[in-house]
Amino acid sequence: EQRLAREASARSQAESAYQDDRRQLQSHLDAMAAGAVFRTLDPVCCPRCDHEVGSAKKAQEKETHACSVCGETIVTNDDAELMKAELETRAKASKAAYEKALANYGATLRELQSLQADIENTQSDLEKQTELLGSFELRQQLQSEISMLEGRRAEARSEPDRGSASPEPELAVLSAVIVE
């Protein structure tokens, strides 16, 4: 059960990592698609202050890869593709780890269920054996009583008459007990 709890925890962590990696990959793909759309735009003025973007700034943007509007470095398609490949690799690795953790959890769960079934069978066998042991004690007690009665009967046959009024009824009772 402790191992199953550890496997469940590992499965949960692997699933969380896999979902995070998939989310990061999807966000990057969305950003790449959005970037492709926005890079096709050729702004003529700043969207905030309407200040005109001159041709010198546009030429400088092509040389330095710095945005002609804000001055930030523009991520090239090569960088984006490298990042995409890295995120895809991470997503594949986390998926494999999640699938392995899921398989380990399933195997541990099946093993635990098998062990629990074995325990139930063993307990059932133990109860049956205990019942047999109880009947063995009763059997031993009955055999002991039979032996004692047979001994009394043998005594009664071998003893001479001590003046009792009628030993035959006693013998008849003892004989009936032995037969019973």
Short mmCIF file of N, CA and C in Angstrom, two decimals:
data_model
loop_
_atom_site.label_atom_id
_atom_site.label_comp_id
_atom_site.label_asym_id
_atom_site.label_seq_id
_atom_site.Cartn_x
_atom_site.Cartn_y
_atom_site.Cartn_z
N GLU A 1 0.83 -1.19 0.00
CA GLU A 1 0.00 0.00 0.00
C GLU A 1 0.87 1.26 0.00
N GLN A 2 1.99 1.21 0.71
CA GLN A 2 2.91 2.35 0.71
C GLN A 2 3.51 2.53 -0.67
N ARG A 3 3.87 1.42 -1.30
CA ARG A 3 4.44 1.49 -2.65
C ARG A 3 3.40 2.05 -3.62
N LEU A 4 2.14 1.64 -3.45
CA LEU A 4 1.08 2.15 -4.31
C LEU A 4 0.92 3.65 -4.11
N ALA A 5 1.03 4.11 -2.87
CA ALA A 5 0.93 5.55 -2.60
C ALA A 5 2.11 6.29 -3.27
N ARG A 6 3.30 5.71 -3.20
CA ARG A 6 4.47 6.34 -3.85
C ARG A 6 4.28 6.38 -5.36
N GLU A 7 3.76 5.27 -5.92
CA GLU A 7 3.54 5.22 -7.37
C GLU A 7 2.46 6.22 -7.79
N ALA A 8 1.43 6.39 -6.96
CA ALA A 8 0.38 7.37 -7.26
C ALA A 8 0.96 8.78 -7.24
N SER A 9 1.83 9.04 -6.27
CA SER A 9 2.47 10.35 -6.19
C SER A 9 3.36 10.59 -7.40
N ALA A 10 4.13 9.59 -7.77
CA ALA A 10 5.01 9.71 -8.95
C ALA A 10 4.19 9.92 -10.21
N ARG A 11 3.08 9.19 -10.31
CA ARG A 11 2.19 9.34 -11.47
C ARG A 11 1.64 10.76 -11.53
N SER A 12 1.22 11.27 -10.40
CA SER A 12 0.67 12.62 -10.33
C SER A 12 1.71 13.68 -10.72
N GLN A 13 2.92 13.52 -10.22
CA GLN A 13 3.99 14.46 -10.54
C GLN A 13 4.36 14.39 -12.03
N ALA A 14 4.42 13.18 -12.56
CA ALA A 14 4.75 13.01 -13.98
C ALA A 14 3.64 13.60 -14.86
N GLU A 15 2.40 13.40 -14.45
CA GLU A 15 1.28 13.95 -15.21
C GLU A 15 1.32 15.48 -15.19
N SER A 16 1.62 16.03 -14.04
CA SER A 16 1.72 17.49 -13.91
C SER A 16 2.84 18.04 -14.79
N ALA A 17 4.00 17.38 -14.78
CA ALA A 17 5.12 17.82 -15.61
C ALA A 17 4.77 17.71 -17.09
N TYR A 18 4.11 16.64 -17.47
CA TYR A 18 3.72 16.44 -18.86
C TYR A 18 2.74 17.54 -19.31
N GLN A 19 1.76 17.84 -18.45
CA GLN A 19 0.80 18.89 -18.79
C GLN A 19 1.49 20.25 -18.90
N ASP A 20 2.44 20.54 -17.99
CA ASP A 20 3.18 21.80 -18.06
C ASP A 20 3.99 21.90 -19.36
N ASP A 21 4.65 20.80 -19.71
CA ASP A 21 5.46 20.81 -20.94
C ASP A 21 4.58 20.99 -22.17
N ARG A 22 3.43 20.32 -22.19
CA ARG A 22 2.51 20.48 -23.32
C ARG A 22 1.99 21.91 -23.39
N ARG A 23 1.68 22.47 -22.22
CA ARG A 23 1.18 23.84 -22.17
C ARG A 23 2.24 24.82 -22.69
N GLN A 24 3.50 24.63 -22.26
CA GLN A 24 4.58 25.50 -22.71
C GLN A 24 4.79 25.38 -24.22
N LEU A 25 4.73 24.16 -24.72
CA LEU A 25 4.88 23.94 -26.16
C LEU A 25 3.75 24.63 -26.92
N GLN A 26 2.52 24.47 -26.45
CA GLN A 26 1.39 25.08 -27.13
C GLN A 26 1.49 26.61 -27.07
N SER A 27 1.90 27.14 -25.94
CA SER A 27 2.08 28.60 -25.83
C SER A 27 3.13 29.09 -26.81
N HIS A 28 4.22 28.34 -26.93
CA HIS A 28 5.28 28.72 -27.87
C HIS A 28 4.77 28.66 -29.31
N LEU A 29 4.03 27.60 -29.63
CA LEU A 29 3.48 27.48 -30.98
C LEU A 29 2.53 28.64 -31.27
N ASP A 30 1.72 28.99 -30.29
CA ASP A 30 0.79 30.12 -30.46
C ASP A 30 1.58 31.42 -30.64
N ALA A 31 2.63 31.59 -29.84
CA ALA A 31 3.45 32.80 -29.96
C ALA A 31 4.14 32.86 -31.31
N MET A 32 4.60 31.70 -31.78
CA MET A 32 5.24 31.67 -33.11
C MET A 32 4.24 32.07 -34.18
N ALA A 33 3.01 31.55 -34.08
CA ALA A 33 1.98 31.88 -35.07
C ALA A 33 1.63 33.36 -34.99
N ALA A 34 1.48 33.86 -33.79
CA ALA A 34 1.15 35.29 -33.63
C ALA A 34 2.30 36.16 -34.12
N GLY A 35 3.52 35.75 -33.78
CA GLY A 35 4.69 36.50 -34.23
C GLY A 35 4.78 36.54 -35.74
N ALA A 36 4.47 35.44 -36.38
CA ALA A 36 4.51 35.40 -37.84
C ALA A 36 3.52 36.39 -38.42
N VAL A 37 2.35 36.48 -37.80
CA VAL A 37 1.33 37.42 -38.29
C VAL A 37 1.79 38.86 -38.05
N PHE A 38 2.29 39.14 -36.84
CA PHE A 38 2.66 40.51 -36.52
C PHE A 38 3.93 40.96 -37.25
N ARG A 39 4.83 40.03 -37.55
CA ARG A 39 6.04 40.41 -38.29
C ARG A 39 5.72 40.82 -39.72
N THR A 40 4.61 40.31 -40.23
CA THR A 40 4.23 40.71 -41.58
C THR A 40 3.70 42.14 -41.60
N LEU A 41 3.35 42.67 -40.45
CA LEU A 41 2.87 44.05 -40.39
C LEU A 41 4.06 45.00 -40.55
N ASP A 42 3.81 46.09 -41.17
CA ASP A 42 4.85 47.10 -41.36
C ASP A 42 4.31 48.42 -40.81
N PRO A 43 4.50 48.63 -39.49
CA PRO A 43 3.89 49.82 -38.90
C PRO A 43 4.54 51.10 -39.44
N VAL A 44 3.71 52.08 -39.66
CA VAL A 44 4.20 53.37 -40.14
C VAL A 44 4.30 54.38 -39.01
N CYS A 45 3.63 54.06 -37.87
CA CYS A 45 3.71 54.94 -36.71
C CYS A 45 3.59 54.13 -35.43
N CYS A 46 3.98 54.72 -34.33
CA CYS A 46 3.89 54.07 -33.01
C CYS A 46 2.43 53.92 -32.64
N PRO A 47 2.00 52.74 -32.20
CA PRO A 47 0.59 52.55 -31.89
C PRO A 47 0.15 53.35 -30.66
N ARG A 48 1.09 53.84 -29.88
CA ARG A 48 0.73 54.55 -28.67
C ARG A 48 0.66 56.06 -28.89
N CYS A 49 1.70 56.59 -29.49
CA CYS A 49 1.77 58.06 -29.59
C CYS A 49 1.60 58.58 -31.01
N ASP A 50 1.44 57.72 -31.95
CA ASP A 50 1.27 58.07 -33.36
C ASP A 50 2.50 58.76 -33.96
N HIS A 51 3.66 58.60 -33.32
CA HIS A 51 4.90 59.17 -33.86
C HIS A 51 5.33 58.31 -35.05
N GLU A 52 5.72 58.92 -36.12
CA GLU A 52 6.05 58.21 -37.35
C GLU A 52 7.35 57.42 -37.20
N VAL A 53 7.35 56.18 -37.74
CA VAL A 53 8.53 55.33 -37.76
C VAL A 53 9.20 55.58 -39.09
N GLY A 54 10.41 56.12 -39.04
CA GLY A 54 11.11 56.51 -40.26
C GLY A 54 11.76 55.33 -40.96
N SER A 55 12.14 55.57 -42.19
CA SER A 55 12.78 54.53 -43.00
C SER A 55 14.15 54.17 -42.46
N ALA A 56 14.82 55.08 -41.77
CA ALA A 56 16.13 54.79 -41.18
C ALA A 56 15.97 53.75 -40.07
N LYS A 57 14.93 53.91 -39.26
CA LYS A 57 14.69 52.93 -38.18
C LYS A 57 14.33 51.57 -38.77
N LYS A 58 13.59 51.57 -39.86
CA LYS A 58 13.22 50.30 -40.49
C LYS A 58 14.45 49.60 -41.06
N ALA A 59 15.35 50.37 -41.63
CA ALA A 59 16.58 49.78 -42.17
C ALA A 59 17.45 49.26 -41.04
N GLN A 60 17.50 50.01 -39.94
CA GLN A 60 18.29 49.58 -38.78
C GLN A 60 17.70 48.30 -38.17
N GLU A 61 16.37 48.15 -38.21
CA GLU A 61 15.71 46.95 -37.69
C GLU A 61 16.18 45.71 -38.44
N LYS A 62 16.37 45.83 -39.74
CA LYS A 62 16.80 44.68 -40.52
C LYS A 62 18.24 44.31 -40.21
N GLU A 63 19.07 45.29 -39.87
CA GLU A 63 20.48 45.01 -39.57
C GLU A 63 20.68 44.50 -38.14
N THR A 64 20.04 45.14 -37.19
CA THR A 64 20.29 44.82 -35.76
C THR A 64 19.25 43.88 -35.16
N HIS A 65 18.20 43.61 -35.86
CA HIS A 65 17.10 42.78 -35.36
C HIS A 65 16.51 43.38 -34.08
N ALA A 66 16.46 44.72 -34.03
CA ALA A 66 15.81 45.42 -32.93
C ALA A 66 14.57 46.09 -33.51
N CYS A 67 13.47 46.00 -32.82
CA CYS A 67 12.19 46.53 -33.29
C CYS A 67 12.31 48.02 -33.56
N SER A 68 11.77 48.43 -34.68
CA SER A 68 11.83 49.85 -35.05
C SER A 68 10.89 50.70 -34.21
N VAL A 69 9.92 50.07 -33.55
CA VAL A 69 8.97 50.82 -32.73
C VAL A 69 9.46 50.91 -31.29
N CYS A 70 9.78 49.76 -30.68
CA CYS A 70 10.13 49.77 -29.24
C CYS A 70 11.61 49.56 -28.97
N GLY A 71 12.35 49.04 -29.91
CA GLY A 71 13.78 48.84 -29.72
C GLY A 71 14.17 47.49 -29.12
N GLU A 72 13.19 46.65 -28.79
CA GLU A 72 13.48 45.32 -28.24
C GLU A 72 14.02 44.39 -29.31
N THR A 73 14.83 43.40 -28.87
CA THR A 73 15.40 42.44 -29.80
C THR A 73 14.29 41.55 -30.35
N ILE A 74 14.30 41.35 -31.64
CA ILE A 74 13.30 40.52 -32.29
C ILE A 74 13.85 39.09 -32.33
N VAL A 75 13.04 38.16 -31.91
CA VAL A 75 13.42 36.75 -31.94
C VAL A 75 13.29 36.27 -33.37
N THR A 76 14.34 35.66 -33.88
CA THR A 76 14.31 35.17 -35.26
C THR A 76 13.61 33.83 -35.32
N ASN A 77 13.25 33.43 -36.52
CA ASN A 77 12.60 32.14 -36.72
C ASN A 77 13.52 30.99 -36.32
N ASP A 78 14.83 31.17 -36.51
CA ASP A 78 15.78 30.11 -36.13
C ASP A 78 15.74 29.87 -34.63
N ASP A 79 15.73 30.96 -33.85
CA ASP A 79 15.65 30.83 -32.40
C ASP A 79 14.34 30.16 -31.98
N ALA A 80 13.27 30.59 -32.62
CA ALA A 80 11.95 30.03 -32.30
C ALA A 80 11.90 28.54 -32.64
N GLU A 81 12.50 28.14 -33.75
CA GLU A 81 12.51 26.73 -34.15
C GLU A 81 13.34 25.90 -33.17
N LEU A 82 14.49 26.45 -32.74
CA LEU A 82 15.30 25.74 -31.74
C LEU A 82 14.53 25.56 -30.44
N MET A 83 13.86 26.62 -30.02
CA MET A 83 13.07 26.55 -28.79
C MET A 83 11.92 25.57 -28.95
N LYS A 84 11.30 25.55 -30.12
CA LYS A 84 10.21 24.62 -30.40
C LYS A 84 10.71 23.18 -30.31
N ALA A 85 11.86 22.92 -30.93
CA ALA A 85 12.44 21.57 -30.89
C ALA A 85 12.74 21.15 -29.46
N GLU A 86 13.29 22.07 -28.67
CA GLU A 86 13.59 21.76 -27.27
C GLU A 86 12.31 21.47 -26.48
N LEU A 87 11.28 22.29 -26.69
CA LEU A 87 10.01 22.07 -25.99
C LEU A 87 9.35 20.76 -26.43
N GLU A 88 9.45 20.42 -27.70
CA GLU A 88 8.89 19.15 -28.18
C GLU A 88 9.62 17.97 -27.55
N THR A 89 10.95 18.08 -27.44
CA THR A 89 11.75 17.02 -26.81
C THR A 89 11.35 16.86 -25.35
N ARG A 90 11.20 17.98 -24.65
CA ARG A 90 10.79 17.92 -23.25
C ARG A 90 9.40 17.31 -23.10
N ALA A 91 8.49 17.69 -24.00
CA ALA A 91 7.12 17.16 -23.94
C ALA A 91 7.13 15.64 -24.19
N LYS A 92 7.94 15.19 -25.15
CA LYS A 92 8.03 13.74 -25.42
C LYS A 92 8.62 13.00 -24.23
N ALA A 93 9.65 13.57 -23.61
CA ALA A 93 10.28 12.93 -22.46
C ALA A 93 9.33 12.88 -21.28
N SER A 94 8.61 13.96 -21.04
CA SER A 94 7.68 13.95 -19.91
C SER A 94 6.49 13.03 -20.18
N LYS A 95 6.09 12.90 -21.46
CA LYS A 95 5.02 11.97 -21.80
C LYS A 95 5.48 10.54 -21.53
N ALA A 96 6.71 10.22 -21.92
CA ALA A 96 7.25 8.87 -21.68
C ALA A 96 7.34 8.60 -20.18
N ALA A 97 7.77 9.59 -19.41
CA ALA A 97 7.86 9.43 -17.96
C ALA A 97 6.48 9.23 -17.36
N TYR A 98 5.49 9.98 -17.85
CA TYR A 98 4.12 9.83 -17.36
C TYR A 98 3.57 8.45 -17.69
N GLU A 99 3.78 7.98 -18.92
CA GLU A 99 3.29 6.66 -19.30
C GLU A 99 3.95 5.56 -18.49
N LYS A 100 5.24 5.72 -18.20
CA LYS A 100 5.94 4.73 -17.37
C LYS A 100 5.39 4.76 -15.94
N ALA A 101 5.18 5.95 -15.39
CA ALA A 101 4.63 6.06 -14.04
C ALA A 101 3.22 5.48 -13.98
N LEU A 102 2.45 5.70 -15.03
CA LEU A 102 1.10 5.15 -15.10
C LEU A 102 1.14 3.62 -15.15
N ALA A 103 2.06 3.08 -15.93
CA ALA A 103 2.21 1.62 -16.03
C ALA A 103 2.66 1.04 -14.68
N ASN A 104 3.61 1.71 -14.03
CA ASN A 104 4.08 1.25 -12.71
C ASN A 104 2.94 1.27 -11.70
N TYR A 105 2.13 2.31 -11.75
CA TYR A 105 1.00 2.42 -10.82
C TYR A 105 0.02 1.27 -11.07
N GLY A 106 -0.28 1.02 -12.34
CA GLY A 106 -1.21 -0.08 -12.68
C GLY A 106 -0.68 -1.43 -12.24
N ALA A 107 0.62 -1.66 -12.46
CA ALA A 107 1.22 -2.94 -12.06
C ALA A 107 1.20 -3.09 -10.54
N THR A 108 1.50 -2.01 -9.83
CA THR A 108 1.49 -2.06 -8.37
C THR A 108 0.08 -2.28 -7.85
N LEU A 109 -0.90 -1.64 -8.47
CA LEU A 109 -2.30 -1.83 -8.07
C LEU A 109 -2.73 -3.27 -8.27
N ARG A 110 -2.38 -3.85 -9.42
CA ARG A 110 -2.73 -5.25 -9.68
C ARG A 110 -2.04 -6.18 -8.67
N GLU A 111 -0.78 -5.89 -8.36
CA GLU A 111 -0.04 -6.71 -7.39
C GLU A 111 -0.68 -6.61 -6.01
N LEU A 112 -1.09 -5.40 -5.63
CA LEU A 112 -1.74 -5.21 -4.33
C LEU A 112 -3.06 -5.97 -4.28
N GLN A 113 -3.84 -5.91 -5.34
CA GLN A 113 -5.11 -6.64 -5.38
C GLN A 113 -4.86 -8.13 -5.30
N SER A 114 -3.83 -8.62 -5.96
CA SER A 114 -3.49 -10.04 -5.90
C SER A 114 -3.09 -10.44 -4.50
N LEU A 115 -2.28 -9.60 -3.87
CA LEU A 115 -1.85 -9.90 -2.49
C LEU A 115 -3.04 -9.87 -1.53
N GLN A 116 -3.95 -8.94 -1.74
CA GLN A 116 -5.13 -8.89 -0.87
C GLN A 116 -5.99 -10.13 -1.06
N ALA A 117 -6.11 -10.61 -2.30
CA ALA A 117 -6.86 -11.84 -2.55
C ALA A 117 -6.17 -13.02 -1.87
N ASP A 118 -4.83 -13.07 -1.94
CA ASP A 118 -4.08 -14.13 -1.25
C ASP A 118 -4.30 -14.07 0.25
N ILE A 119 -4.32 -12.87 0.80
CA ILE A 119 -4.54 -12.71 2.24
C ILE A 119 -5.93 -13.22 2.61
N GLU A 120 -6.94 -12.87 1.80
CA GLU A 120 -8.30 -13.33 2.07
C GLU A 120 -8.37 -14.86 2.01
N ASN A 121 -7.71 -15.45 1.01
CA ASN A 121 -7.71 -16.92 0.89
C ASN A 121 -7.01 -17.56 2.08
N THR A 122 -5.90 -16.98 2.50
CA THR A 122 -5.17 -17.51 3.65
C THR A 122 -6.00 -17.40 4.92
N GLN A 123 -6.69 -16.28 5.08
CA GLN A 123 -7.54 -16.12 6.26
C GLN A 123 -8.69 -17.13 6.25
N SER A 124 -9.24 -17.36 5.07
CA SER A 124 -10.31 -18.35 4.95
C SER A 124 -9.79 -19.74 5.32
N ASP A 125 -8.62 -20.09 4.79
CA ASP A 125 -8.02 -21.38 5.13
C ASP A 125 -7.73 -21.48 6.62
N LEU A 126 -7.26 -20.39 7.19
CA LEU A 126 -6.96 -20.36 8.62
C LEU A 126 -8.22 -20.59 9.44
N GLU A 127 -9.33 -19.97 9.04
CA GLU A 127 -10.59 -20.17 9.75
C GLU A 127 -11.05 -21.62 9.64
N LYS A 128 -10.91 -22.22 8.45
CA LYS A 128 -11.30 -23.64 8.28
C LYS A 128 -10.44 -24.53 9.15
N GLN A 129 -9.13 -24.26 9.15
CA GLN A 129 -8.23 -25.09 9.97
C GLN A 129 -8.52 -24.91 11.46
N THR A 130 -8.89 -23.70 11.86
CA THR A 130 -9.23 -23.45 13.26
C THR A 130 -10.48 -24.22 13.64
N GLU A 131 -11.47 -24.25 12.74
CA GLU A 131 -12.68 -25.03 13.00
C GLU A 131 -12.33 -26.50 13.14
N LEU A 132 -11.47 -27.00 12.25
CA LEU A 132 -11.06 -28.40 12.33
C LEU A 132 -10.32 -28.68 13.64
N LEU A 133 -9.51 -27.73 14.05
CA LEU A 133 -8.79 -27.89 15.31
C LEU A 133 -9.77 -27.94 16.47
N GLY A 134 -10.80 -27.11 16.43
CA GLY A 134 -11.82 -27.13 17.48
C GLY A 134 -12.55 -28.46 17.49
N SER A 135 -12.87 -29.01 16.34
CA SER A 135 -13.54 -30.31 16.29
C SER A 135 -12.58 -31.42 16.72
N PHE A 136 -11.30 -31.22 16.51
CA PHE A 136 -10.31 -32.20 16.95
C PHE A 136 -10.30 -32.29 18.48
N GLU A 137 -10.40 -31.15 19.15
CA GLU A 137 -10.44 -31.15 20.61
C GLU A 137 -11.68 -31.88 21.11
N LEU A 138 -12.82 -31.62 20.49
CA LEU A 138 -14.05 -32.29 20.86
C LEU A 138 -13.92 -33.79 20.62
N ARG A 139 -13.32 -34.15 19.50
CA ARG A 139 -13.13 -35.57 19.18
C ARG A 139 -12.22 -36.24 20.22
N GLN A 140 -11.14 -35.53 20.58
CA GLN A 140 -10.23 -36.07 21.60
C GLN A 140 -10.97 -36.27 22.92
N GLN A 141 -11.82 -35.31 23.27
CA GLN A 141 -12.57 -35.41 24.52
C GLN A 141 -13.53 -36.60 24.48
N LEU A 142 -14.22 -36.79 23.36
CA LEU A 142 -15.14 -37.91 23.23
C LEU A 142 -14.39 -39.25 23.26
N GLN A 143 -13.24 -39.30 22.60
CA GLN A 143 -12.45 -40.53 22.64
C GLN A 143 -11.98 -40.83 24.07
N SER A 144 -11.63 -39.78 24.78
CA SER A 144 -11.22 -39.96 26.17
C SER A 144 -12.36 -40.50 27.01
N GLU A 145 -13.56 -39.97 26.82
CA GLU A 145 -14.73 -40.46 27.58
C GLU A 145 -15.04 -41.90 27.21
N ILE A 146 -14.94 -42.24 25.92
CA ILE A 146 -15.20 -43.62 25.49
C ILE A 146 -14.19 -44.56 26.14
N SER A 147 -12.94 -44.16 26.14
CA SER A 147 -11.90 -45.01 26.75
C SER A 147 -12.17 -45.20 28.24
N MET A 148 -12.61 -44.14 28.90
CA MET A 148 -12.90 -44.23 30.33
C MET A 148 -14.07 -45.17 30.57
N LEU A 149 -15.12 -45.06 29.74
CA LEU A 149 -16.28 -45.94 29.89
C LEU A 149 -15.93 -47.39 29.58
N GLU A 150 -15.08 -47.59 28.57
CA GLU A 150 -14.66 -48.96 28.27
C GLU A 150 -13.86 -49.55 29.43
N GLY A 151 -13.06 -48.68 30.03
CA GLY A 151 -12.30 -49.13 31.20
C GLY A 151 -13.22 -49.50 32.35
N ARG A 152 -14.24 -48.73 32.59
CA ARG A 152 -15.20 -49.06 33.66
C ARG A 152 -15.93 -50.35 33.34
N ARG A 153 -16.27 -50.52 32.10
CA ARG A 153 -16.97 -51.74 31.71
C ARG A 153 -16.08 -52.96 31.95
N ALA A 154 -14.81 -52.82 31.56
CA ALA A 154 -13.88 -53.94 31.78
C ALA A 154 -13.72 -54.20 33.28
N GLU A 155 -13.71 -53.14 34.06
CA GLU A 155 -13.63 -53.30 35.52
C GLU A 155 -14.85 -54.01 36.05
N ALA A 156 -16.01 -53.59 35.56
CA ALA A 156 -17.26 -54.18 36.04
C ALA A 156 -17.33 -55.66 35.71
N ARG A 157 -16.81 -56.07 34.61
CA ARG A 157 -16.83 -57.47 34.24
C ARG A 157 -15.85 -58.29 35.09
N SER A 158 -14.75 -57.70 35.38
CA SER A 158 -13.73 -58.47 36.10
C SER A 158 -13.92 -58.47 37.61
N GLU A 159 -14.62 -57.50 38.13
CA GLU A 159 -14.80 -57.44 39.60
C GLU A 159 -15.83 -58.47 40.04
N PRO A 160 -15.55 -59.11 41.15
CA PRO A 160 -16.57 -60.02 41.70
C PRO A 160 -17.71 -59.20 42.30
N ASP A 161 -18.80 -59.84 42.46
CA ASP A 161 -19.98 -59.18 42.99
C ASP A 161 -19.75 -58.77 44.43
N ARG A 162 -19.93 -57.47 44.73
CA ARG A 162 -19.71 -56.98 46.08
C ARG A 162 -21.02 -56.85 46.83
N GLY A 163 -21.91 -57.51 46.44
CA GLY A 163 -23.18 -57.50 47.15
C GLY A 163 -24.13 -56.45 46.62
N SER A 164 -23.83 -55.90 45.48
CA SER A 164 -24.78 -54.93 44.96
C SER A 164 -26.01 -55.67 44.50
N ALA A 165 -27.09 -55.00 44.54
CA ALA A 165 -28.36 -55.65 44.25
C ALA A 165 -28.41 -56.15 42.81
N SER A 166 -28.04 -55.35 41.89
CA SER A 166 -28.10 -55.84 40.52
C SER A 166 -27.06 -55.12 39.67
N PRO A 167 -25.92 -55.74 39.38
CA PRO A 167 -24.91 -55.11 38.53
C PRO A 167 -25.31 -55.11 37.05
N GLU A 168 -26.26 -55.97 36.68
CA GLU A 168 -26.66 -56.05 35.28
C GLU A 168 -27.22 -54.73 34.75
N PRO A 169 -28.06 -54.03 35.48
CA PRO A 169 -28.56 -52.76 34.91
C PRO A 169 -27.41 -51.79 34.66
N GLU A 170 -26.42 -51.78 35.53
CA GLU A 170 -25.28 -50.90 35.33
C GLU A 170 -24.52 -51.29 34.07
N LEU A 171 -24.36 -52.59 33.89
CA LEU A 171 -23.68 -53.08 32.69
C LEU A 171 -24.49 -52.76 31.44
N ALA A 172 -25.77 -52.87 31.55
CA ALA A 172 -26.64 -52.56 30.40
C ALA A 172 -26.49 -51.09 30.02
N VAL A 173 -26.43 -50.21 31.02
CA VAL A 173 -26.30 -48.78 30.75
C VAL A 173 -24.93 -48.50 30.12
N LEU A 174 -23.88 -49.11 30.71
CA LEU A 174 -22.53 -48.92 30.17
C LEU A 174 -22.44 -49.46 28.74
N SER A 175 -23.05 -50.57 28.47
CA SER A 175 -23.03 -51.15 27.12
C SER A 175 -23.75 -50.23 26.15
N ALA A 176 -24.86 -49.67 26.59
CA ALA A 176 -25.61 -48.75 25.72
C ALA A 176 -24.79 -47.49 25.45
N VAL A 177 -24.08 -47.03 26.47
CA VAL A 177 -23.25 -45.83 26.29
C VAL A 177 -22.14 -46.11 25.28
N ILE A 178 -21.53 -47.27 25.40
CA ILE A 178 -20.44 -47.64 24.48
C ILE A 178 -20.96 -47.76 23.07
N VAL A 179 -22.10 -48.37 22.91
CA VAL A 179 -22.69 -48.53 21.58
C VAL A 179 -23.01 -47.14 21.00
N GLU A 180 -23.53 -46.27 21.82
CA GLU A 180 -23.89 -44.92 21.41
C GLU A 180 -22.64 -44.17 21.02
#
